[in-house]
Short mmCIF file of C-alpha atoms and ligand atoms in Angstrom, two decimals:
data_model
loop_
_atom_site.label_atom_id
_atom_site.label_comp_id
_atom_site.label_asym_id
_atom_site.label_seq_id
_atom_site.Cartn_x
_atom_site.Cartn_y
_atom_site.Cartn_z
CA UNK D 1167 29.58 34.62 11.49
CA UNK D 1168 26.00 34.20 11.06
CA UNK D 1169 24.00 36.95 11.48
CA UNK D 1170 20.85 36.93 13.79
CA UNK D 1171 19.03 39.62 11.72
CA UNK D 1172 18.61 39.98 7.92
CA UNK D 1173 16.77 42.92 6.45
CA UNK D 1174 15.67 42.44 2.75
CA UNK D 1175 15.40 45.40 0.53
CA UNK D 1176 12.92 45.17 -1.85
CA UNK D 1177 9.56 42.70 -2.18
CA UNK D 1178 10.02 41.36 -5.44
CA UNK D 1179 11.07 37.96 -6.72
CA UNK D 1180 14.83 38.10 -5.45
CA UNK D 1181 13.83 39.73 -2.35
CA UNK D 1182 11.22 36.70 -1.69
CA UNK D 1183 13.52 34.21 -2.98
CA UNK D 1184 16.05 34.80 -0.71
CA UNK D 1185 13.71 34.98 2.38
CA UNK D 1186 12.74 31.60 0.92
CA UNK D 1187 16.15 30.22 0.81
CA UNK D 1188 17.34 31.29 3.84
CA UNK D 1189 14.11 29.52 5.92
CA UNK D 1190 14.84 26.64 3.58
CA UNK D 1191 18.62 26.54 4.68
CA UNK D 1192 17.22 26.61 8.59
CA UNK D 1193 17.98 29.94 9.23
CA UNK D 1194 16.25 30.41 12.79
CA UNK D 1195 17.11 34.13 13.32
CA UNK D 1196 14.88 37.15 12.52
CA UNK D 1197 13.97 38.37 9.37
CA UNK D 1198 12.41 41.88 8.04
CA UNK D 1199 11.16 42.40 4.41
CA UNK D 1200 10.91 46.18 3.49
CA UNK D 1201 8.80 46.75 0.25
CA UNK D 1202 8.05 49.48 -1.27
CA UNK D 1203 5.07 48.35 -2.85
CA UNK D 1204 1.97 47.39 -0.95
CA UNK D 1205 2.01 43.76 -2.69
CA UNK D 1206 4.01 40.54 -0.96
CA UNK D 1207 6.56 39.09 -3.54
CA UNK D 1208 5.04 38.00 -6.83
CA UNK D 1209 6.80 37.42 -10.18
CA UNK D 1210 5.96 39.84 -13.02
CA UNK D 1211 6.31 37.98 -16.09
CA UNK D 1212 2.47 37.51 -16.07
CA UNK D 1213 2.18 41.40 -16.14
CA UNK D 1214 2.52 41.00 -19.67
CA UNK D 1215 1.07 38.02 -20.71
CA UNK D 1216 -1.86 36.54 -18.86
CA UNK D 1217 -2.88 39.39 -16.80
CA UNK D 1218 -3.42 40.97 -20.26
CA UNK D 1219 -4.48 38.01 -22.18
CA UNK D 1220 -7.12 38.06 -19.21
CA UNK D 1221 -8.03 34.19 -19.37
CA UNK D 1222 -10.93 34.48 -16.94
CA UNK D 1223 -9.45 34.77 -13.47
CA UNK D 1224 -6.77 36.95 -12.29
CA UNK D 1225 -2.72 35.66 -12.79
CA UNK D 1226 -0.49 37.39 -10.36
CA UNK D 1227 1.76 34.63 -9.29
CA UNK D 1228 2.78 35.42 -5.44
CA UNK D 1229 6.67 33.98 -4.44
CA UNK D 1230 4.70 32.62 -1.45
CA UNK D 1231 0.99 32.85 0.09
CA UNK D 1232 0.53 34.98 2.90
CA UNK D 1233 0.36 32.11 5.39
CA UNK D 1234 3.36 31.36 4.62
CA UNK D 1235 5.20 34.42 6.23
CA UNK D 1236 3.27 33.79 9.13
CA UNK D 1237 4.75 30.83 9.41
CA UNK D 1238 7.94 31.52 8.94
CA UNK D 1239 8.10 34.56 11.50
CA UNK D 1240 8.64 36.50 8.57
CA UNK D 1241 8.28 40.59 9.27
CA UNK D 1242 6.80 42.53 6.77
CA UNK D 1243 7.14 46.30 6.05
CA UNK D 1244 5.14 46.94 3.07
CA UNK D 1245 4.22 50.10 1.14
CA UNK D 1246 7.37 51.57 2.57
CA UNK D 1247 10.53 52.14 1.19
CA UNK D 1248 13.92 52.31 2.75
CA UNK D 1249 15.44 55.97 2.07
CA UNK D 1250 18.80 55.43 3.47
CA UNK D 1251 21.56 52.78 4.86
CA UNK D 1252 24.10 54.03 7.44
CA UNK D 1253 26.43 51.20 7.04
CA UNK D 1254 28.51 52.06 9.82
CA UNK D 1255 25.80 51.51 12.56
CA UNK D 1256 23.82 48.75 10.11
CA UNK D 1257 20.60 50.21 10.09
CA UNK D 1258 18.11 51.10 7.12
CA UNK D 1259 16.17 54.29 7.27
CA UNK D 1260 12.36 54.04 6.29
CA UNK D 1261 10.35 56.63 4.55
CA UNK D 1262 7.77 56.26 7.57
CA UNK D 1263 10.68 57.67 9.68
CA UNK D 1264 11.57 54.38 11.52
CA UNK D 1265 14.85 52.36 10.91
CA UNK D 1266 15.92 48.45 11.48
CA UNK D 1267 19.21 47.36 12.30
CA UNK D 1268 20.60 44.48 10.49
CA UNK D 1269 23.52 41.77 11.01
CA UNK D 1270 23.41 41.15 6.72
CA UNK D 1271 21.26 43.22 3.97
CA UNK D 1272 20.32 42.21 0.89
CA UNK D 1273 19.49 44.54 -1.59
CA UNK D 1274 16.88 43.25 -3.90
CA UNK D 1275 15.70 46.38 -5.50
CA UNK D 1276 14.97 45.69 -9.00
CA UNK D 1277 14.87 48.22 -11.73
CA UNK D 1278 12.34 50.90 -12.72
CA UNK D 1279 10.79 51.60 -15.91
CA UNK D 1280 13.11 53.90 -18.19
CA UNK D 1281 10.84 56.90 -18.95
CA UNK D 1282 10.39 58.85 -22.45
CA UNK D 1283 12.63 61.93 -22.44
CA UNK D 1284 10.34 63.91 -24.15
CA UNK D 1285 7.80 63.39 -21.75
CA UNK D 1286 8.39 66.02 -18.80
CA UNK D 1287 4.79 64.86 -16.75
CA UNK D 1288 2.97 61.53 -15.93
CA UNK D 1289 0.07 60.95 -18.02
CA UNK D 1290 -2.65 58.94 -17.02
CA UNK D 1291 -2.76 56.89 -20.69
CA UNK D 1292 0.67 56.63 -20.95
CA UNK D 1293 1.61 53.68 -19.23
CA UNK D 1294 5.23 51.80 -18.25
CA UNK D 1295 4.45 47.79 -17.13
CA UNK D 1296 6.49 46.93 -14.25
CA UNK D 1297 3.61 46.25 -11.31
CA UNK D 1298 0.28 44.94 -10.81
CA UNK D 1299 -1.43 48.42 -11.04
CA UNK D 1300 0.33 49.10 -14.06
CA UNK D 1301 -1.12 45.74 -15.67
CA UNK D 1302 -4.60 46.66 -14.19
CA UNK D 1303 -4.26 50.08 -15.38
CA UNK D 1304 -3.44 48.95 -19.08
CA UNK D 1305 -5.99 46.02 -19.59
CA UNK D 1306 -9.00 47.87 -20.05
CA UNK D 1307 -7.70 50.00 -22.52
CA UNK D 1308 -7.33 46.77 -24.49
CA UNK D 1309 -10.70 46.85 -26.03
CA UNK D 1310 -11.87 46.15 -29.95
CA UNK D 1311 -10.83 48.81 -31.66
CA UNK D 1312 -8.80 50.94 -29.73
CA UNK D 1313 -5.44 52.07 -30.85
CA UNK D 1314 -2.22 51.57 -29.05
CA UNK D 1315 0.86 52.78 -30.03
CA UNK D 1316 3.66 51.06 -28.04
CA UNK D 1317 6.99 52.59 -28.04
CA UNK D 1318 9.63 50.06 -28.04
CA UNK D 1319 9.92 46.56 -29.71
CA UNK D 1320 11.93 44.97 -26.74
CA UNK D 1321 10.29 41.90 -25.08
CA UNK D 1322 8.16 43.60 -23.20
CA UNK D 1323 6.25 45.74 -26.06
CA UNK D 1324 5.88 42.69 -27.98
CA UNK D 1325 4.24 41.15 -25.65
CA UNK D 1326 1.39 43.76 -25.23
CA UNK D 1327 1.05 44.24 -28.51
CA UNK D 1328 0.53 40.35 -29.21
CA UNK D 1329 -2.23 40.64 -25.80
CA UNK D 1330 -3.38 44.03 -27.75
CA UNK D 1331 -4.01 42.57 -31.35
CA UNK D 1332 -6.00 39.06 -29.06
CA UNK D 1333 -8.58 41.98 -28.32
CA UNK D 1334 -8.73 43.49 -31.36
CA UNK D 1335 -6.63 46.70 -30.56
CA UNK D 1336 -5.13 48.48 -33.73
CA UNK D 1337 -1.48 48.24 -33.04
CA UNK D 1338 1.39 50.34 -33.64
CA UNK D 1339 4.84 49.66 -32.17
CA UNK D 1340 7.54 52.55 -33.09
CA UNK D 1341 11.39 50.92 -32.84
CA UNK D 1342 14.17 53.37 -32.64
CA UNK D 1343 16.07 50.84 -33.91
CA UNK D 1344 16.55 48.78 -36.84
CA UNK D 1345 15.10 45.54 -35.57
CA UNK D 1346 13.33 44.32 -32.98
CA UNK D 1347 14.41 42.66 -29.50
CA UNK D 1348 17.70 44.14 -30.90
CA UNK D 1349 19.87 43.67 -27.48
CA UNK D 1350 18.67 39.93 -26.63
CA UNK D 1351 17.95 38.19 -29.81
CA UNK D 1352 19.92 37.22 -32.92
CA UNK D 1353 18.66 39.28 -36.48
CA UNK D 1354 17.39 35.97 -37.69
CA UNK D 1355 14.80 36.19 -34.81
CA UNK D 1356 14.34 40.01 -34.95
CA UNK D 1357 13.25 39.57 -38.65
CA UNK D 1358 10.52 36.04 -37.67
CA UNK D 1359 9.27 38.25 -35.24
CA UNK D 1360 8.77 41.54 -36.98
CA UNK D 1361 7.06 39.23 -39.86
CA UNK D 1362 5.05 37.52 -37.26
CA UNK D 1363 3.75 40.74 -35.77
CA UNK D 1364 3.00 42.13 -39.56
CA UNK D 1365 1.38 39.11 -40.08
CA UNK D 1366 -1.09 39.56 -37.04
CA UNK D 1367 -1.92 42.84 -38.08
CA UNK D 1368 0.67 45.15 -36.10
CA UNK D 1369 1.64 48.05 -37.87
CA UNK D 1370 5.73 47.57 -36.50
CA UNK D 1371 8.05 50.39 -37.61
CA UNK D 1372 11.37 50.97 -37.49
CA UNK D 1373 13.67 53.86 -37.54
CA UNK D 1374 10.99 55.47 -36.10
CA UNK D 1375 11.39 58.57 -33.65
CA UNK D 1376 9.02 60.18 -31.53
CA UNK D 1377 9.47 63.60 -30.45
CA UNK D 1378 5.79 64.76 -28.40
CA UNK D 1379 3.05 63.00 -26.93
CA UNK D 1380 0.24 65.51 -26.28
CA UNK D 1381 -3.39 66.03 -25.79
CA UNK D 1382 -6.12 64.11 -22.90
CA UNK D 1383 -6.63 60.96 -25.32
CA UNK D 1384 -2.84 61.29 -27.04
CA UNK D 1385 -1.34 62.20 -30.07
CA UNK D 1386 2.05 60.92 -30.89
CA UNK D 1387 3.91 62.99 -32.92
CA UNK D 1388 6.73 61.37 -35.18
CA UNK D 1389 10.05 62.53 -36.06
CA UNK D 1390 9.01 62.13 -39.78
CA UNK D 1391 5.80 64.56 -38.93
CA UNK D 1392 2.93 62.10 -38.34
CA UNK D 1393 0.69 62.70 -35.83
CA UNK D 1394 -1.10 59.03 -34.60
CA UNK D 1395 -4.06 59.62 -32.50
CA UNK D 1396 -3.60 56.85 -29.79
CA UNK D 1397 -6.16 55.48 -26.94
CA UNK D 1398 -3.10 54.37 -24.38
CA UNK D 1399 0.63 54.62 -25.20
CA UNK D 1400 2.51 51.94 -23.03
CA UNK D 1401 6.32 52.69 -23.34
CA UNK D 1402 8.67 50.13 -23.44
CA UNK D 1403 11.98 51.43 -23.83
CA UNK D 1404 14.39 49.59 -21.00
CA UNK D 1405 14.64 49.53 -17.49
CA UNK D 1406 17.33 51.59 -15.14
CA UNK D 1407 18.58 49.60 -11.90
CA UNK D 1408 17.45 51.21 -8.53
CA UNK D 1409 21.04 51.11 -6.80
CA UNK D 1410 21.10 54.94 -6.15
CA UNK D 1411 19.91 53.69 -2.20
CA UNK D 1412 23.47 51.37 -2.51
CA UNK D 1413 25.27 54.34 -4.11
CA UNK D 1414 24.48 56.55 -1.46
CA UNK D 1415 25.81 55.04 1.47
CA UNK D 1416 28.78 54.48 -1.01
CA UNK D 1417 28.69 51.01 -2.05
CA UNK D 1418 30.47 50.43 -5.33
CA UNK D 1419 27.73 50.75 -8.52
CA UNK D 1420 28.31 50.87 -12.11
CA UNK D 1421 25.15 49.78 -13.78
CA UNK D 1422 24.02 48.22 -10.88
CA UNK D 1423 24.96 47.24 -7.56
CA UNK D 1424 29.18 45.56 -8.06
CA UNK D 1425 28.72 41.78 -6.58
CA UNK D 1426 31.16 38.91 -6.96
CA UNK D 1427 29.69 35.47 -7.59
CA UNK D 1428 28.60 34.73 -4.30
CA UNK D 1429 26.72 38.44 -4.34
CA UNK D 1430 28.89 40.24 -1.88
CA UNK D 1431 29.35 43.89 -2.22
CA UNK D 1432 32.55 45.25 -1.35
CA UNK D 1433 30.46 45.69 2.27
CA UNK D 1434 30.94 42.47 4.21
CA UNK D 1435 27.68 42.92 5.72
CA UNK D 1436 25.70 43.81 1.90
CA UNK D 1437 24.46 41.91 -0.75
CA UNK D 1438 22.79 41.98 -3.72
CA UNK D 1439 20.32 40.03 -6.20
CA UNK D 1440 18.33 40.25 -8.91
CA UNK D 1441 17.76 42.75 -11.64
CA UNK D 1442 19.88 45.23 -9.46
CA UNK D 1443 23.05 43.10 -9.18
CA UNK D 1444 25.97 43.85 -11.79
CA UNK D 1445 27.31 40.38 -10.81
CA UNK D 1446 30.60 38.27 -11.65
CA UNK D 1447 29.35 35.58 -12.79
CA UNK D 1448 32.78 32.94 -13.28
CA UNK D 1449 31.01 30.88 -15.99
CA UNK D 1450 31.13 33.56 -18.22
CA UNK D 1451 34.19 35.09 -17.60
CA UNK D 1452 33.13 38.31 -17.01
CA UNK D 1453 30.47 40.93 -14.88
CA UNK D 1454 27.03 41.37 -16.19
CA UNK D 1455 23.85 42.66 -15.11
CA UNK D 1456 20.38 40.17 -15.92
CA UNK D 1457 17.13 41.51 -16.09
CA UNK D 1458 15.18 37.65 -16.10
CA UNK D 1459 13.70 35.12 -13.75
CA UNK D 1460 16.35 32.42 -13.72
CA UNK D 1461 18.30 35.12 -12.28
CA UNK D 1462 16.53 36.67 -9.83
CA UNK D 1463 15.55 33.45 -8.53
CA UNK D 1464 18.93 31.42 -8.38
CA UNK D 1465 21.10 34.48 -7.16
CA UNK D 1466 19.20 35.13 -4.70
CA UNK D 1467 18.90 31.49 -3.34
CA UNK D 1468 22.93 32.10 -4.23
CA UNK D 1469 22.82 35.40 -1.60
CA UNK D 1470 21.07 33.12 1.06
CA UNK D 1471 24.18 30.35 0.97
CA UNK D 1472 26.45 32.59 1.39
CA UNK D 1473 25.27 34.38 4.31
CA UNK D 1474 24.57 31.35 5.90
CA UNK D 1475 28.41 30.22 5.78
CA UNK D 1476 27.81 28.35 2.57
CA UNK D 1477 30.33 28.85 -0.31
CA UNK D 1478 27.66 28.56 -2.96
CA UNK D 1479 29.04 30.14 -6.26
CA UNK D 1480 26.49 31.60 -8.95
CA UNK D 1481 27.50 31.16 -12.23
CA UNK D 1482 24.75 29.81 -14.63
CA UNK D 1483 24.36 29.70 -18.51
CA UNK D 1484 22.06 32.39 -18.71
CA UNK D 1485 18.08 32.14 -19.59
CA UNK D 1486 14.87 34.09 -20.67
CA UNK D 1487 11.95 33.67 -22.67
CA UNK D 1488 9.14 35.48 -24.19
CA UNK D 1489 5.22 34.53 -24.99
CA UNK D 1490 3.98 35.82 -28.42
CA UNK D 1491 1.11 34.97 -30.12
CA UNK D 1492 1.32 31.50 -28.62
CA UNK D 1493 5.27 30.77 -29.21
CA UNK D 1494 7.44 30.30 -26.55
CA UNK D 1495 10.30 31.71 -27.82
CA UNK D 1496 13.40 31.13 -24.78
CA UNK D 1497 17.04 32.24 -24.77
CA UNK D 1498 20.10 30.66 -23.39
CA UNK D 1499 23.47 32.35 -23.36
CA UNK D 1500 24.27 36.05 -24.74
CA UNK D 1501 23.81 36.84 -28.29
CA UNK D 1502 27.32 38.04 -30.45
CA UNK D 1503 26.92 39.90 -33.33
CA UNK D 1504 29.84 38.52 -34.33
CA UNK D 1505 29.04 34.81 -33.92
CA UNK D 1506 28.38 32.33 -37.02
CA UNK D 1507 24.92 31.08 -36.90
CA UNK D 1508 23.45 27.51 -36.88
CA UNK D 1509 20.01 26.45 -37.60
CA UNK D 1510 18.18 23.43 -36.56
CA UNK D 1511 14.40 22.67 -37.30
CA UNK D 1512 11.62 24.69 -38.89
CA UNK D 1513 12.40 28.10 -37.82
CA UNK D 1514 9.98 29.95 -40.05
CA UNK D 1515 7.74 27.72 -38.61
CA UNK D 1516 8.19 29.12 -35.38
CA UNK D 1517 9.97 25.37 -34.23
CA UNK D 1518 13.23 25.05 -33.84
CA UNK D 1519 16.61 26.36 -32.64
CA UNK D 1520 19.01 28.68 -33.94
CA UNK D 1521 22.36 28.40 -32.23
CA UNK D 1522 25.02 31.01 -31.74
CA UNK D 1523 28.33 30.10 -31.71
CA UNK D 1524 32.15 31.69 -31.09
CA UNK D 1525 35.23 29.46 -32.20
CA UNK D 1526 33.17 26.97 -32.20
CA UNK D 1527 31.45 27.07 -28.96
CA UNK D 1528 27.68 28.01 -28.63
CA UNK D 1529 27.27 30.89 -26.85
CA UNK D 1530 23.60 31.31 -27.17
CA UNK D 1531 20.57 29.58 -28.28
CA UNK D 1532 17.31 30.76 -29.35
CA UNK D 1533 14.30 28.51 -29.00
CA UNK D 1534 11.15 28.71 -30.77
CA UNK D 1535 8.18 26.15 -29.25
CA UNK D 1536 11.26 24.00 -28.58
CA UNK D 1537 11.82 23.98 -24.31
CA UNK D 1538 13.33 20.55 -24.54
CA UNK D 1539 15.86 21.52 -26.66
CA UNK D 1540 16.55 24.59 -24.96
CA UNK D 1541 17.46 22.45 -21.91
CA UNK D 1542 19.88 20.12 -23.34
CA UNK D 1543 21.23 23.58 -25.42
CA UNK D 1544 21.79 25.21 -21.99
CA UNK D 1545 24.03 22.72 -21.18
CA UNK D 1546 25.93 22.31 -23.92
CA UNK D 1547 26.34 26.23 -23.72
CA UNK D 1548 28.00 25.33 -20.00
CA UNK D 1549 30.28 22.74 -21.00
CA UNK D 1550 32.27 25.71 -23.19
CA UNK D 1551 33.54 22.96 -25.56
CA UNK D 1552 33.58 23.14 -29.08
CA UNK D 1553 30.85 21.86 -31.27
CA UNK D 1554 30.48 19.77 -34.66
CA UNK D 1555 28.02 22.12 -36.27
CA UNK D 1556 26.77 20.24 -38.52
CA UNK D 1557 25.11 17.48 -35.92
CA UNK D 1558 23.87 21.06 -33.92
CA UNK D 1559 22.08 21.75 -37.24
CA UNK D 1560 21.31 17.83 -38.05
CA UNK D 1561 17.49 17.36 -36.18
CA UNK D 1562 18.29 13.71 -36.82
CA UNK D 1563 21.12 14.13 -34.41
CA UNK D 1564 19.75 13.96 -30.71
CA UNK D 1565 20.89 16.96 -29.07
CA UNK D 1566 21.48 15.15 -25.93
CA UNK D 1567 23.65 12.67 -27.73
CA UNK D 1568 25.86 15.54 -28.79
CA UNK D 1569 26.00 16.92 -24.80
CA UNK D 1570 26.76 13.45 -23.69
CA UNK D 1571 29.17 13.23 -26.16
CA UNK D 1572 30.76 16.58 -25.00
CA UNK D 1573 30.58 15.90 -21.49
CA UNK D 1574 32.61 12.17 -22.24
CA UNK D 1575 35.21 14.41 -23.88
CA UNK D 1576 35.90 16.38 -21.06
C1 FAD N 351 6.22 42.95 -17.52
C2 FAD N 351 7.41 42.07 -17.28
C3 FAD N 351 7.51 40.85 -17.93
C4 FAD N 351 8.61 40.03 -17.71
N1 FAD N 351 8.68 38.84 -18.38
C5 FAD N 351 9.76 38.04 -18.17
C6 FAD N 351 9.84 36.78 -18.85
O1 FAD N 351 8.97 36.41 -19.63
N2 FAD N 351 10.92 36.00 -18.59
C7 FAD N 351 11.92 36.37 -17.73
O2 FAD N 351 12.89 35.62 -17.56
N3 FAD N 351 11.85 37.56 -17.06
C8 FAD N 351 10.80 38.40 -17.27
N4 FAD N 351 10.73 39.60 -16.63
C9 FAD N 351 11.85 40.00 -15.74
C10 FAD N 351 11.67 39.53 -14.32
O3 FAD N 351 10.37 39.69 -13.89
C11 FAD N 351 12.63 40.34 -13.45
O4 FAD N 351 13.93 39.99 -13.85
C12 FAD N 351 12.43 40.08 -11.96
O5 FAD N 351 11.20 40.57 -11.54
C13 FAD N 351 13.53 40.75 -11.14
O6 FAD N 351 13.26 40.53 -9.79
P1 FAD N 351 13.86 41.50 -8.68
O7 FAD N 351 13.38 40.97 -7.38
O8 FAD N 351 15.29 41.71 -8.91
O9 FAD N 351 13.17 42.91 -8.96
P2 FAD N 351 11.65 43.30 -8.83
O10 FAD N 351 10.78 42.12 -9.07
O11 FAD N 351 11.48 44.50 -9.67
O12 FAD N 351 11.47 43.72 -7.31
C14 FAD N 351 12.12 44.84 -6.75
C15 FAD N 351 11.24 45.39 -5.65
O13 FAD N 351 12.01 46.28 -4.87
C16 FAD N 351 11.20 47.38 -4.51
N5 FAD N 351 12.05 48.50 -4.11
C17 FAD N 351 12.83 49.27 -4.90
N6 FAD N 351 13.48 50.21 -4.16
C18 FAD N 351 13.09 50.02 -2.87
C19 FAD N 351 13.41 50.66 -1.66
N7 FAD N 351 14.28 51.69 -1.59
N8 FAD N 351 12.83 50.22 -0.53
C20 FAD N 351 11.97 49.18 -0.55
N9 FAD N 351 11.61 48.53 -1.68
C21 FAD N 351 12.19 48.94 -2.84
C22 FAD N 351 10.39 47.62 -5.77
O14 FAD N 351 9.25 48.40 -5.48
C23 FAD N 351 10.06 46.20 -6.18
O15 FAD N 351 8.88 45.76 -5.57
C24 FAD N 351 9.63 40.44 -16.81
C25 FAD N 351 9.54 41.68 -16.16
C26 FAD N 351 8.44 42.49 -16.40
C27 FAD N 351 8.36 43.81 -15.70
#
């Protein structure tokens, strides 16, 4: 049954895309949007790229202009989070001390900044980048000749540290790890990038451990007993999904809110989507939980269908990308360690493709300046048939002609 009231949890890009979707679908009946931040929707891979870039104007990309919740009879609660679900009366609790009732919820809560161990207090030049304010709190530390140590070489750190070195920050990024973007990118990438960022002047270590962060203007303090005397630290060391809300009112969570494909929880009357979702996704084969745009977009839309009555099935070929320096680097498909690697292009170039692949399937594809051939890669990822590698790694060899070929096989 269709419900005639759906409260959405959380005012971020799944939360607006699914408010979207489910005016889009001509869903007539009422709709409240609770956000904890003051902000409408908006999409936060600018946070780390042209908001800090800062090309003259300011880039926060809004899901949809005011206007159009007006509109759309769209009811906003913002700056206001929900504290608690009571799932046998349906109704949300808000930290304002009112509560909604709701005929379907959608929890679109996102994920929150994972914070430094060591560090037991806020500091007001250590910085995480998940929001606007955080973004406008960073970018004027990024001045000629500051120093910023960033902790973390995921995505995320690169990408302030390539917005850092544009104006003429000293850079230092400390890696736990071995290599950089270790959990999303192939080592052939980890290495072009770690080069890259030596090559633009970042001083990128690895191995490296930090164990205090002290003083007004701060002092890192490394494992191996260096002190670096930093302007800002920005910490970018993972995100942790916000599903203890779900896991209170004892919906099933294990890295995230449990969904199947169609982003039920095992509560008829709760969903999920977005970063927060630990989805099925059918494609794959198994349950994962995506912290990217594609996702938070298209499950959501998903989460919409199906509480309209639609059987609408999400299970996509998975997809991110990253802007450093000026290269579009995007990723398609899950990276295995274990998989035998394919090149195709100029990849110390920065363009071209290196493709991942299992049995003889690619599983993942890593494009450098290439978004056309990330498309066509995408779908060859989805068709799940095996490959002749040596056209994948031919660049006289149309890509597409090798999909069409696939997709005439099958
Ligand atoms: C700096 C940055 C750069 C990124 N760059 C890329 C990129 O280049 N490419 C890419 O594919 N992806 C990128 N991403 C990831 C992408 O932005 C996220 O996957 C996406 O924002 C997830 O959307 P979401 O709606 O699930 O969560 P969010 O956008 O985080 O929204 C969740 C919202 O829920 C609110 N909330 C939480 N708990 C409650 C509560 N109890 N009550 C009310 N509200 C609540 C939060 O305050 C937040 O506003 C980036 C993310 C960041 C932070």
């Amino acid at each position: 049954m269709i419900p005639d009231h759906v409260v959405v949890v959380g005012a971020g890009q799944a939360g607006g895309r699914a408010i979207e979707a489910l005016r889009g679908q001509g869903f007539a009946g009422a709709i409240t949007l609770v956000g904890a931040e003051k902000h409408l929707p908006y999409e936060r891979p600018s946070l780390s790229k042209e908001m800090l870039l800062d090309l003259g104007q300011e880039r926060i990309v809004w899901v949809r202009p005011a206007a159009w919740y007006d509109e759309h009879k769209v009811e906003r609660r913002l700056g206001v989070a929900v504290t608690a679900i009571d799932r046998a009366a349906r109704t949300v609790a808000l930290a304002d001390g009112s509560s909604l009732s709701y005929g379907a919820l959608i929890l679109a809560t996102g994920t929150t900044p994972r914070q430094l161990p060591i560090l037991h207090h806020s500091h007001p030049r250590v910085l995480t980048i998940r929001t606007i304010e955080d973004s406008q709190a960073l970018r004027p530390c990024l001045v000629d000749g500051a120093h910023l140590v960033i902790i973390g070489a995921g995505f995320i750190g690169l990408e302030v540290a390539a917005a850092a070195r544009a104006h003429g920050c000293a850079v230092t990024v400390l890696e736990a790890a071995p290599r950089a973007m270790a959990r999303g990118v192939p080592e052939r990438i980890s290495e072009l990038y770690a080069k890259l960022h030596r090559e633009r002047g970042v001083d990128l270590r690895f191995h490296a451990g930090v164990i205090a962060i002290e003083g007004e203007r701060p002092i890192v303090h490394l494992r191996s007993g260096e002190r670096l005397q930093a302007d800002a630290v920005v910490v970018g060391i993972g995100v942790i999904p916000n599903d203890e809300l779900a896991s209170a009112a004892g919906l099933a969570v294990d890295n995230g809110i449990l969904v199947d494909a169609q982003g039920r929880s095992n509560d008829p009357a709760i969903y999920a989507a977005g970063d927060v979702a630990h989805h099925h996704n059918p494609l794959l084969g198994h349950s994962l939980r995506l912290e990217s745009w594609q996702n938070a977009q298209n499950q959501a839309i998903a989460v919409a269908k199906t509480i309209l009555g639609q059987d609408h099935v999400y299970a996509e070929v998975p997809w991110f990308w990253s802007d450093q320096y000026g290269i579009n680097m995007q990723i398609t498909g899950l990276t295995d360690p274990q998989a035998t690697v394919v090149e195709r292009g100029d990849l110390d170039g920065y363009a071209g493709v290196l493709f991942e692949l299992v049995d003889g399937r690619v599983v993942c594809a890593v494009g450098l300046n290439a978004a056309r051939d990330l498309r066509v890669a995408k779908q060859i990822i989805g068709t799940k048939l095996p490959v002749d590698s040596a056209a994948l790694g031919n660049p006289a060899v149309k890509l597409t002609d090798i999909y069409k070929s696939l997709k005439s096989a099958s």
